[in-house]
Coordinates of C-alpha atoms and ligand atoms in Angstrom, one line a residue:
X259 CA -24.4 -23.7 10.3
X260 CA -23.9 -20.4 12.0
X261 CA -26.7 -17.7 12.9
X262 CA -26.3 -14.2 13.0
X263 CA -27.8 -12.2 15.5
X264 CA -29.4 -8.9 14.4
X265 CA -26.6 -6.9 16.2
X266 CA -24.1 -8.6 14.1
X267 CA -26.1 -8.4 11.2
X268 CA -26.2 -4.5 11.6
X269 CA -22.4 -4.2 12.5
X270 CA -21.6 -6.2 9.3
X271 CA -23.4 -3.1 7.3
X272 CA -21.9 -0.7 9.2
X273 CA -18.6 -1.6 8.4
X274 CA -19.6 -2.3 4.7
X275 CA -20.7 1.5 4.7
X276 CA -17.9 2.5 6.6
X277 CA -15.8 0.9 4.1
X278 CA -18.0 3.0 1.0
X279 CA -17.2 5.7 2.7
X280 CA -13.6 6.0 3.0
X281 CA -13.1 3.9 -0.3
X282 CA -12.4 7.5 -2.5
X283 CA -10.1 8.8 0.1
X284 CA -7.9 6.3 -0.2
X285 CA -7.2 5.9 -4.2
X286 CA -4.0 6.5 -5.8
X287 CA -2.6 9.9 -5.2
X288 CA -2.4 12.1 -8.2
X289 CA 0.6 13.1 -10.2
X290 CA 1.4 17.1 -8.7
X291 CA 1.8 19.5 -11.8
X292 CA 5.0 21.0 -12.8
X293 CA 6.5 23.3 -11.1
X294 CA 6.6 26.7 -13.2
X295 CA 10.0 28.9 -13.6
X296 CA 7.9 32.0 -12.7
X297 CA 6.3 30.6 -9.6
X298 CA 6.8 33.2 -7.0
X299 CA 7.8 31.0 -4.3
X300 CA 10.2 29.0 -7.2
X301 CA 11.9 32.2 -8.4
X302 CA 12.2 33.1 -4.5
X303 CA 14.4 29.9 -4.2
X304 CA 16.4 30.9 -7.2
X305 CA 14.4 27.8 -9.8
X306 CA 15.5 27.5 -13.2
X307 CA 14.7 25.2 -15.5
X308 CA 18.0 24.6 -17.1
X309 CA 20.7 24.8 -14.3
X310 CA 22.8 27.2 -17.3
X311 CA 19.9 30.0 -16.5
X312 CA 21.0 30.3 -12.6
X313 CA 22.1 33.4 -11.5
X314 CA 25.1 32.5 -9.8
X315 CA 26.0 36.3 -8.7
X316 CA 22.6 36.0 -6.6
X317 CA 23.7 32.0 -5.7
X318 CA 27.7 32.0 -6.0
X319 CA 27.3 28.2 -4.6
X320 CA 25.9 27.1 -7.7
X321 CA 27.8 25.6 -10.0
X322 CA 27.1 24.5 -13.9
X323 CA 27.4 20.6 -13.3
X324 CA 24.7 21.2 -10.6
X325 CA 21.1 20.0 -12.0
X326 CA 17.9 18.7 -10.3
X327 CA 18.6 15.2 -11.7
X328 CA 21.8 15.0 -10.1
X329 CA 19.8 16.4 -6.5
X330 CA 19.1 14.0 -3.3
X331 CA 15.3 15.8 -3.5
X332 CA 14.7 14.6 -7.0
X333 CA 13.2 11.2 -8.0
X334 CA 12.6 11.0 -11.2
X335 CA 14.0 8.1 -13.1
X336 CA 16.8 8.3 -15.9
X337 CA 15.4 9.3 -19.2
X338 CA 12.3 11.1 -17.3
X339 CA 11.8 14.3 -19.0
X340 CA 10.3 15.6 -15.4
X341 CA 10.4 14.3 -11.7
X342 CA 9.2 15.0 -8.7
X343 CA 11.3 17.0 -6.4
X344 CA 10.2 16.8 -2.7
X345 CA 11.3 20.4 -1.2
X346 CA 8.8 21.3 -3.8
X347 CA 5.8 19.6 -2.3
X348 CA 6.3 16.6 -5.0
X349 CA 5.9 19.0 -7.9
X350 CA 7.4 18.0 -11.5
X351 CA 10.8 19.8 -12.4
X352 CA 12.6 18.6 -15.3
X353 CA 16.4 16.6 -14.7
X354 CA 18.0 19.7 -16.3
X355 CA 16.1 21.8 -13.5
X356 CA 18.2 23.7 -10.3
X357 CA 17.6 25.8 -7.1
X358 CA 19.3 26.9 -4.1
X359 CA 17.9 24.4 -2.1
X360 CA 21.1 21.6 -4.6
X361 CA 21.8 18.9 -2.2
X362 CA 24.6 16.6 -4.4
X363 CA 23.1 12.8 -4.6
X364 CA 25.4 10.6 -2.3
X365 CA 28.2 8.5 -4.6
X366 CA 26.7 5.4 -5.2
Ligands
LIG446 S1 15.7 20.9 -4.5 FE1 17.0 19.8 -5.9 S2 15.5 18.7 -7.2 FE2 14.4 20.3 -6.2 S3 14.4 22.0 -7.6 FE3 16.1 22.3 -6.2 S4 17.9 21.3 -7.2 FE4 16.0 20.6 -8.2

């Protein structure tokens, strides 16, 4: 049978606080909000939530089969009605979504 000493006794609480401690830091992140059309930075970046809305005088790159689902900073799944889109921070923008920021998906 082993014996604990007292200085292992009191390390073995320290690390069970320790462990209290940093136990809400590490829980499941959040889901971010979605990202609003008339978000300053958003609109700055040319966001729309349906791709049709883009002012392609301002953004003559655009183009109408351009969309946020079809966007290598999307990831949202097929049939999501929003994803997140990582130039925005992880904030929710819906498939139909697009900015200037469009960077096509690689073919598959
Ligand atoms: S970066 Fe891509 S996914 Fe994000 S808003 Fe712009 S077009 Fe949509």
């Amino acid at each position: 049978m082993s014996q604990c000493t007292r200085r292992q006794f009191i390390g073995q609480i320290m690390v069970g606080a320790s462990a209290l401690t940093l136990a809400p830091i590490v829980k499941a992140e959040e889901p971010k909000p979605a990202l609003p059309a008339d978000d300053a930075y958003a609109k700055a970046m040319g966001f729309v939530l349906d791709t049709n809305n883009a002012d392609s005088a301002k953004f003559p790159k655009h183009a109408p089969d351009q969309s946020c689902s079809k966007c290598q900073l999307y990831s949202g799944a097929e049939g999501d009605d929003l994803g997140p889109c990582s130039f925005f921070g992880g904030r929710l923008v819906p498939p139909t979504g697009w900015c200037r920021n469009f960077k096509p998906k690689s073919p598959a």
